[in-house]
PDB file of C-alpha atoms in Angstrom:
ATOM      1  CA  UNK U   1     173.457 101.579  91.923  1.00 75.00           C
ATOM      2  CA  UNK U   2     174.928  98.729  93.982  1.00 87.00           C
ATOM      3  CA  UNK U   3     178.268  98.996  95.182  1.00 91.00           C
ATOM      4  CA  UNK U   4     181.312  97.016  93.585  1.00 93.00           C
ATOM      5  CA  UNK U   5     182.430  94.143  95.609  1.00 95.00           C
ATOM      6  CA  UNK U   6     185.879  92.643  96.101  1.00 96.00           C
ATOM      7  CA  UNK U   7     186.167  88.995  95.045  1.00 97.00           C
ATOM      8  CA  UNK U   8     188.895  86.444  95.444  1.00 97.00           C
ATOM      9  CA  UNK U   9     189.991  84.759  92.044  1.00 97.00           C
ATOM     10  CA  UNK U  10     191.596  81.045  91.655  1.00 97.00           C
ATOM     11  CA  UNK U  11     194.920  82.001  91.559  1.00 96.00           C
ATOM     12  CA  UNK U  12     194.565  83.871  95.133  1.00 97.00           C
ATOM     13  CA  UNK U  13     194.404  87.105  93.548  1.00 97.00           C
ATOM     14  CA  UNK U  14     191.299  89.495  93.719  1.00 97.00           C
ATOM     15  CA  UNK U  15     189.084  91.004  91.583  1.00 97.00           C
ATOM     16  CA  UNK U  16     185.692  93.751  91.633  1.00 96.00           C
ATOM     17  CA  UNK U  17     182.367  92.762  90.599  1.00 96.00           C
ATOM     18  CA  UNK U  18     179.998  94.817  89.254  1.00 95.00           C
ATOM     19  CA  UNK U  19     176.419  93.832  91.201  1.00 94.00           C
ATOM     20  CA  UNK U  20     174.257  96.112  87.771  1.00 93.00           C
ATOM     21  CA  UNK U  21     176.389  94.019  85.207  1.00 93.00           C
ATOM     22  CA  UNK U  22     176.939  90.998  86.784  1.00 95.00           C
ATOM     23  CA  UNK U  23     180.251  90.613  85.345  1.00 96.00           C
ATOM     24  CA  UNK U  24     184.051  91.143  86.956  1.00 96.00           C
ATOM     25  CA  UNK U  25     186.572  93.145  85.686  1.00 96.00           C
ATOM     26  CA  UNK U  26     188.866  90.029  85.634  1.00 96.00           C
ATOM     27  CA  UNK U  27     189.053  86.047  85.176  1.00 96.00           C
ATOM     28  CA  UNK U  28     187.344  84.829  88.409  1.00 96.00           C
ATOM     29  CA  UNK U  29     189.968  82.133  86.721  1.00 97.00           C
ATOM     30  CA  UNK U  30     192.849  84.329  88.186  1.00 97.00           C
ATOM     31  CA  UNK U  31     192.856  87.842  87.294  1.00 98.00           C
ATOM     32  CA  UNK U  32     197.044  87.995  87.843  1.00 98.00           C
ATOM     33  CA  UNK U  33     197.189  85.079  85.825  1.00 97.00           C
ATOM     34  CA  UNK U  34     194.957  86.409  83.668  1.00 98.00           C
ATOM     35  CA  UNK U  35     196.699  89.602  83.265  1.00 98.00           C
ATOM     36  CA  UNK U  36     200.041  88.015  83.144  1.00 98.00           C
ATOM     37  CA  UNK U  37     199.237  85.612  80.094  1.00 98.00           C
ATOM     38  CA  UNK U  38     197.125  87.798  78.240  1.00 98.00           C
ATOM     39  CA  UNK U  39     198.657  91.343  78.156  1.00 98.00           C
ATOM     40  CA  UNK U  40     202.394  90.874  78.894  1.00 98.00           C
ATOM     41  CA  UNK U  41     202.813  87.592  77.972  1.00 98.00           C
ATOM     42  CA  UNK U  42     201.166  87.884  74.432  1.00 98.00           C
ATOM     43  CA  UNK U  43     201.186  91.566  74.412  1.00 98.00           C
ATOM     44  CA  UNK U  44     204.835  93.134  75.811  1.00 98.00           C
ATOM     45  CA  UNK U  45     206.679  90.485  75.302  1.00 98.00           C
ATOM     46  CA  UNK U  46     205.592  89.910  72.088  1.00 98.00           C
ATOM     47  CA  UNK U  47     206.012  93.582  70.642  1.00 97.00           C
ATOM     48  CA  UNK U  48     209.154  94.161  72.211  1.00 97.00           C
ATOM     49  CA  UNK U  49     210.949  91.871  69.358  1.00 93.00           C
ATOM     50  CA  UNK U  50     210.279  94.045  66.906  1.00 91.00           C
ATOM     51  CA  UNK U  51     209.999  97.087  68.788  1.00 89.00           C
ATOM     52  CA  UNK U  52     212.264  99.836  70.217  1.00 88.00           C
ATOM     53  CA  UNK U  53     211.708 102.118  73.258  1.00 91.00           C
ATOM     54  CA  UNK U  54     209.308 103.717  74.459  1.00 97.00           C
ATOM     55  CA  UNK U  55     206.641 101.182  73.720  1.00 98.00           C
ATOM     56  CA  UNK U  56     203.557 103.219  73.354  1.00 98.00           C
ATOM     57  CA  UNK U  57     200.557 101.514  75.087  1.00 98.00           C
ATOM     58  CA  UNK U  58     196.999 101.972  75.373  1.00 98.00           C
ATOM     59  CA  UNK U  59     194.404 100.391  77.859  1.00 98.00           C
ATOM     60  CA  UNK U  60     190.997 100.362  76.849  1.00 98.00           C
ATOM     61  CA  UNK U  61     189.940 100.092  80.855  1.00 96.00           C
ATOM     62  CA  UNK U  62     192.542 101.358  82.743  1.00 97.00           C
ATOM     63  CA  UNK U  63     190.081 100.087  86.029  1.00 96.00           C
ATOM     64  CA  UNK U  64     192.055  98.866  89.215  1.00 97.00           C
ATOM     65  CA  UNK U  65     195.228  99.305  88.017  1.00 98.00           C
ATOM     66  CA  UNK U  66     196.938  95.758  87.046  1.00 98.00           C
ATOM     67  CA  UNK U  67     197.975  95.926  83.966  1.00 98.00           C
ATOM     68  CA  UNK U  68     199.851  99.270  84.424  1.00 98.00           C
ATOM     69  CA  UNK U  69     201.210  97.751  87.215  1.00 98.00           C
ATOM     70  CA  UNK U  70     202.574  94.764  85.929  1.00 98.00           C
ATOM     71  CA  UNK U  71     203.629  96.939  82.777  1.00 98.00           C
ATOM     72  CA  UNK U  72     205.483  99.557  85.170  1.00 98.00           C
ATOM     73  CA  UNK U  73     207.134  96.176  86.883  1.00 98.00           C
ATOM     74  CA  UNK U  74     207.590  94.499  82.803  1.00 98.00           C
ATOM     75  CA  UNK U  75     209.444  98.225  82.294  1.00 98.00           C
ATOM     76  CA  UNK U  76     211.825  97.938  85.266  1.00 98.00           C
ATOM     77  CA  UNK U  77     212.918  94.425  84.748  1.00 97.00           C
ATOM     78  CA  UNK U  78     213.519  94.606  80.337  1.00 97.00           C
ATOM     79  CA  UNK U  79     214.999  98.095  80.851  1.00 97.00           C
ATOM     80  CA  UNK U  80     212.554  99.425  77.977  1.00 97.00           C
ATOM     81  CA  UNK U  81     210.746 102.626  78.517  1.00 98.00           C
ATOM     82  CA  UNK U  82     206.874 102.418  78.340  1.00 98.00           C
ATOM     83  CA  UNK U  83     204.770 105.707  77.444  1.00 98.00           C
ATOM     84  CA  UNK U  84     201.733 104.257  78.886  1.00 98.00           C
ATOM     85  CA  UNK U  85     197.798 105.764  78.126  1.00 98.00           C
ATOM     86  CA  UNK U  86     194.849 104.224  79.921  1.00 98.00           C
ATOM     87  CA  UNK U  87     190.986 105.598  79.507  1.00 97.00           C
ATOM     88  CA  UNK U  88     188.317 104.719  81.855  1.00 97.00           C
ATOM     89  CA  UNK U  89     185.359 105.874  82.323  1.00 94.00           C
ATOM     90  CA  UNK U  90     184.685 105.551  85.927  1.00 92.00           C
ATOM     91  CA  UNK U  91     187.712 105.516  87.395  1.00 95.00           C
ATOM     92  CA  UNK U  92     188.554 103.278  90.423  1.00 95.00           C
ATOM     93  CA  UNK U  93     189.511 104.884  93.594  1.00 94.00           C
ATOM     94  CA  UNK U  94     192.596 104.515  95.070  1.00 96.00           C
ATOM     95  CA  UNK U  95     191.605 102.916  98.869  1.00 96.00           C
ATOM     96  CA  UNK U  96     189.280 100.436  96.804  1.00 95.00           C
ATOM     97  CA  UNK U  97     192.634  99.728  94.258  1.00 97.00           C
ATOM     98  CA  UNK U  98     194.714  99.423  97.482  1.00 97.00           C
ATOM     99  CA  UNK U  99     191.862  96.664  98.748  1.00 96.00           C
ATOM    100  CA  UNK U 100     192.451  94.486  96.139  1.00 97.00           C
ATOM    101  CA  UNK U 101     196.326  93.758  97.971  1.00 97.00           C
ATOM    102  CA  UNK U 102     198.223  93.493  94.542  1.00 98.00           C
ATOM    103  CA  UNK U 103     201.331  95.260  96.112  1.00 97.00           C
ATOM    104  CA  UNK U 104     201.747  91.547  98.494  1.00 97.00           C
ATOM    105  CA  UNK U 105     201.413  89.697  94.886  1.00 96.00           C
ATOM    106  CA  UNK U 106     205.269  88.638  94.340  1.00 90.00           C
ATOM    107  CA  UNK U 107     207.746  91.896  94.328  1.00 96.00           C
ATOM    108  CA  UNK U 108     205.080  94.047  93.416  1.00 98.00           C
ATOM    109  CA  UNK U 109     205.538  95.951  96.630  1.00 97.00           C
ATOM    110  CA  UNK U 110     208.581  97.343  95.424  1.00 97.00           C
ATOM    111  CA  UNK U 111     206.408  99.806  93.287  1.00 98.00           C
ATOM    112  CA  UNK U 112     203.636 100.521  95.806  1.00 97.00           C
ATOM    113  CA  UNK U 113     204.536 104.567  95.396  1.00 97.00           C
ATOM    114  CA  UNK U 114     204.024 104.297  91.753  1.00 98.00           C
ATOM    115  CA  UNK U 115     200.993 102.522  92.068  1.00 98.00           C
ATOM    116  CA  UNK U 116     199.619 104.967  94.294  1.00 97.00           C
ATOM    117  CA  UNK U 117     201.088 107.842  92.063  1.00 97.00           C
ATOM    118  CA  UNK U 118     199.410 105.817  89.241  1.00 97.00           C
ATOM    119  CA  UNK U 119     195.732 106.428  90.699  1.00 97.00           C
ATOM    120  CA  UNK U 120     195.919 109.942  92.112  1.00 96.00           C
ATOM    121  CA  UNK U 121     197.823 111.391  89.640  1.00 95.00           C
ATOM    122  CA  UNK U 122     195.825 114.057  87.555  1.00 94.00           C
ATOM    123  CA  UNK U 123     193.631 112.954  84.639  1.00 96.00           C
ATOM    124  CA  UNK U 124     194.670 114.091  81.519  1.00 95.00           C
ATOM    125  CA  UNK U 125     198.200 115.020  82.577  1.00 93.00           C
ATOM    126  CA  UNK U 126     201.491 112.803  81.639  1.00 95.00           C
ATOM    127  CA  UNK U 127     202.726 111.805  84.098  1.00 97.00           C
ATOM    128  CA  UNK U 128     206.473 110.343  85.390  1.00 97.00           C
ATOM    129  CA  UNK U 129     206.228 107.412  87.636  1.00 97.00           C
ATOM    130  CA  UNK U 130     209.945 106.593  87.121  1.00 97.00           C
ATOM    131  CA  UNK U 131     212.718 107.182  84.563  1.00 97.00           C
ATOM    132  CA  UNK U 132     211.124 103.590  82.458  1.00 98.00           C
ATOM    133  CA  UNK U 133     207.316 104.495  83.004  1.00 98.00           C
ATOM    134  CA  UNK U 134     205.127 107.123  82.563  1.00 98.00           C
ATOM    135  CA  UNK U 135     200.736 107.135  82.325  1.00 98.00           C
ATOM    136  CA  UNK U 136     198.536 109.612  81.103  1.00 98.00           C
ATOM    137  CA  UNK U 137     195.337 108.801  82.241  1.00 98.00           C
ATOM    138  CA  UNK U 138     192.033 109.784  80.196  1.00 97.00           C
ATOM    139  CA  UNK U 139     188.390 109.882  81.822  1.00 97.00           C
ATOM    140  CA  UNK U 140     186.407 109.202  78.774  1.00 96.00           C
ATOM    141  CA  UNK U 141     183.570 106.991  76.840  1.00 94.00           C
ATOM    142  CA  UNK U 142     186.142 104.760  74.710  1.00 94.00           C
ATOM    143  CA  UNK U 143     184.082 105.495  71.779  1.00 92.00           C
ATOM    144  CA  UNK U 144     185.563 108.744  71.786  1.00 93.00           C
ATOM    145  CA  UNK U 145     188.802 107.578  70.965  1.00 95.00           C
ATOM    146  CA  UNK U 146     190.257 109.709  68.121  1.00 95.00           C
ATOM    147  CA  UNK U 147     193.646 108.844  68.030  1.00 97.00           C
ATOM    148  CA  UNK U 148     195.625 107.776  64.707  1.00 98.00           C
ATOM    149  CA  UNK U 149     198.659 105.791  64.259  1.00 98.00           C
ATOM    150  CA  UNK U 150     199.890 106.675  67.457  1.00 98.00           C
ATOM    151  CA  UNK U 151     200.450 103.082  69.719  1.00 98.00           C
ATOM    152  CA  UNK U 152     202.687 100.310  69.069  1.00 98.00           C
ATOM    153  CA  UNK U 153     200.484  98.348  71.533  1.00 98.00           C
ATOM    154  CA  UNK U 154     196.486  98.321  72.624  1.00 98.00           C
ATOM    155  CA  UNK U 155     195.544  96.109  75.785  1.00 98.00           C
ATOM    156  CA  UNK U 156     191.435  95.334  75.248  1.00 98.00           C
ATOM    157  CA  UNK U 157     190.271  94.992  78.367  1.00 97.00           C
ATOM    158  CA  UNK U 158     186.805  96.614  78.533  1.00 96.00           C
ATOM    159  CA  UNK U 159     183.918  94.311  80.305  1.00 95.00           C
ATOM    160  CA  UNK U 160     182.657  91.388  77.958  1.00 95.00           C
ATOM    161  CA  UNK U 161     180.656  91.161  74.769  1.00 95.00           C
ATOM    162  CA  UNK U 162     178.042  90.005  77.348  1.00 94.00           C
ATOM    163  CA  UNK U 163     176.883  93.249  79.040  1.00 93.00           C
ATOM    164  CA  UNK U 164     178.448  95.791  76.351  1.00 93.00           C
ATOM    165  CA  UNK U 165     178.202  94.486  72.943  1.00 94.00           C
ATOM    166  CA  UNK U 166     178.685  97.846  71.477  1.00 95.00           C
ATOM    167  CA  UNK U 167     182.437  97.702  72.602  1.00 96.00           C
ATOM    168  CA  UNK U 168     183.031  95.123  70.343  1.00 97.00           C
ATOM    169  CA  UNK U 169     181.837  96.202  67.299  1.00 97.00           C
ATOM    170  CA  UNK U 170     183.262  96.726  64.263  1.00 98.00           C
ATOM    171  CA  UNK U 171     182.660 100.341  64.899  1.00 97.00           C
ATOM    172  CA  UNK U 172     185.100 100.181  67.799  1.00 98.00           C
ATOM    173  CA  UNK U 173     187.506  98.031  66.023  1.00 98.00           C
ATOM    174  CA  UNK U 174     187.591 100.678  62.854  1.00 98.00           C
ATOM    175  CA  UNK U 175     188.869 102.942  65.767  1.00 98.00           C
ATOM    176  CA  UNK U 176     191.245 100.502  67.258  1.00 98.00           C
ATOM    177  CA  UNK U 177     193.419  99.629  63.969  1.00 98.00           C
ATOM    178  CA  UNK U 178     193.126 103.696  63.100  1.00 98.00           C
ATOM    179  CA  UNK U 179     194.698 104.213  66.049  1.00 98.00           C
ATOM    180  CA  UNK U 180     197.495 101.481  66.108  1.00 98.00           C
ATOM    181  CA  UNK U 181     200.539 102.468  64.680  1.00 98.00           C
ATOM    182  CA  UNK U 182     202.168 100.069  62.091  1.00 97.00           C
ATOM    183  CA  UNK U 183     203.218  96.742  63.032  1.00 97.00           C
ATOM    184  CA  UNK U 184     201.472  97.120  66.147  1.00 98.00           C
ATOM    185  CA  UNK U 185     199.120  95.089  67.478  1.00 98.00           C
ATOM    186  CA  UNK U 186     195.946  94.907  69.583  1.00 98.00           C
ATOM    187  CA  UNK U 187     195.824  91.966  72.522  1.00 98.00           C
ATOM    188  CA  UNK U 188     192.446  90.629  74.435  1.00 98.00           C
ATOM    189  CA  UNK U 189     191.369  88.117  76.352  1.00 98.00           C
ATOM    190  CA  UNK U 190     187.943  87.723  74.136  1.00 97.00           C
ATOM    191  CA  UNK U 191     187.762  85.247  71.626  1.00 97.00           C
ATOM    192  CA  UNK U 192     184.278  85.313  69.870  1.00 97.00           C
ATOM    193  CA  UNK U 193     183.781  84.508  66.345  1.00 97.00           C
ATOM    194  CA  UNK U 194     182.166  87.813  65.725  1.00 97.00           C
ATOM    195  CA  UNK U 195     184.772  89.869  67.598  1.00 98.00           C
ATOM    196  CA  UNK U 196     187.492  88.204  65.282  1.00 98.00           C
ATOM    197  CA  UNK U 197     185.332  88.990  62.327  1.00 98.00           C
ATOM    198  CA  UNK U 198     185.366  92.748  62.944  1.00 98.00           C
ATOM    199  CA  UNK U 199     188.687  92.985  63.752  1.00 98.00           C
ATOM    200  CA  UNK U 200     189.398  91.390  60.273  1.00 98.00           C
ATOM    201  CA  UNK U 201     186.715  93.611  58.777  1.00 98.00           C
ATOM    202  CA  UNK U 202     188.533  96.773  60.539  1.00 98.00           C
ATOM    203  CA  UNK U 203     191.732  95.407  58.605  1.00 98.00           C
ATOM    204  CA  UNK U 204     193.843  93.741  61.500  1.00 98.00           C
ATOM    205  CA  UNK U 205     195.513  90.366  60.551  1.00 98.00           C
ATOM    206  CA  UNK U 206     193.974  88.122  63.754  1.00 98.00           C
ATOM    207  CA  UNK U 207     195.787  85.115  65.549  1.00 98.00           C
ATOM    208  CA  UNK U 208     193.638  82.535  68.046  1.00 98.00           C
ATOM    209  CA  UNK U 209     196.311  81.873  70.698  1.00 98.00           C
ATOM    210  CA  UNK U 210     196.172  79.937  73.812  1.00 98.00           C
ATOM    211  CA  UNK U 211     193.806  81.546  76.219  1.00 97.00           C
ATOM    212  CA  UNK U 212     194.642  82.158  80.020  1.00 96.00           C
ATOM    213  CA  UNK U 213     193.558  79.115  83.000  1.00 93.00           C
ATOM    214  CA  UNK U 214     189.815  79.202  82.102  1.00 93.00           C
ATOM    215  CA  UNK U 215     189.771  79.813  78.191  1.00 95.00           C
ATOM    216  CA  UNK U 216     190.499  78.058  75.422  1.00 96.00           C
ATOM    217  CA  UNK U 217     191.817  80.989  73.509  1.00 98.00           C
ATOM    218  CA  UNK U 218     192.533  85.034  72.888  1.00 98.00           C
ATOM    219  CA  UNK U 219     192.924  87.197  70.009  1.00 98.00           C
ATOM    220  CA  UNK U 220     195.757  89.283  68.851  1.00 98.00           C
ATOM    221  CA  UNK U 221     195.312  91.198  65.995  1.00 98.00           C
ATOM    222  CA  UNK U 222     198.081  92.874  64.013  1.00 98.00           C
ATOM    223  CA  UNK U 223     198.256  96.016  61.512  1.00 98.00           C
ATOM    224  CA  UNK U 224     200.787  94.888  59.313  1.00 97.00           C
TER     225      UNK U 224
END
């Protein structure tokens, strides 16, 4: 198994690629930007209109870090408590996290305790990184997910339809809307036909929306 190597993204931000997939675990577009647009943009943001505190999330690929990050930072600034729950299956270290210098992206320095608290605090412990954020972290195959009506939002972010098809199925979708809560909603950054499909199949109600720099579109999908 080849090691993962750090890559710099458009947007100056950087990203790991995965030499036995060939494929990054963001937009070599911009993965902040990517983040950003995608997951708080069209996923926080949107949710918190209709939605009180805590916002329950869940991160299908926890991986370096970023979106917790920026969700700990979305927390802080809105004032709106997040009880935040990311799985991963092969968790990224810490020093490599550090590495990819998201702590000198804007004021995301400010949290640079809570991001380390963030990847060396205990798996499958809650844990408080601050009075408006807490993570429990989950080391697990995402098709193990059990859970039922129990997150007001799910971020998507597991590696493409590309190298794992069978994390986008409609197998993984059934999960998905079993275990979003009502009026929640699911965000991604994929925007296949097929992946739509299933997610209508699965029961969600799906919007195309503009896509981050580099795509045309993204999905979010709503249990109404």
């Amino acid at each position: 198994m080849e090691k993962n190597v750090i890559k710099q993204t458009s947007d100056g931000s950087k990203t790991l690629y995965v030499p036995d997939l060939d494929e990054h675990y963001h937009s070599t577009h911009g993965a902040y930007n990517e983040a950003m647009h995608v997951f708080i943009d069209m996923g926080l943001n949107h949710i918190a209109k209709s939605h009180g505190a805590p916002i329950k999330v869940l991160e299908i690929g926890l991986g370096t870090g970023l979106n917790a990050l920026l969700s700990l930072r979305w927390a802080h600034q809105n004032s709106i408590k997040i009880d935040y729950t990311g799985i991963e299956k092969y968790p990224v270290a810490y020093d490599q996290a550090l590495e990819m210098d998201y702590l000198s992206i804007e004021d995301l320095g400010e949290f640079s305790g809570h991001f380390e608290k963030l990847h060396n605090g205990k798996i499958g412990e809650s844990l408080d990184l601050s009075n408006m954020f807490s993570i429990h972290k989950i080391q697990s195959d995402f098709r193990e997910l059990e859970d039922e009506n129990a997150f007001d939002l799910i971020f998507y972010d597991a590696f493409g339809p590309r190298v794992q098809a069978d994390l986008w199925s409609l197998d993984m979708f059934e999960r998905m809307y079993r275990a979003t809560m009502k009026d929640g909603v699911l965000v991604t950054y994929c925007a296949k036909g097929q992946v739509r499909r299933d997610m209508q199949t699965a029961g969600y109600t799906v919007e195309r929306l503009p896509g981050p720099p580099g795509k045309r579109e993204m999905l979010r999908a709503s249990k109404l």
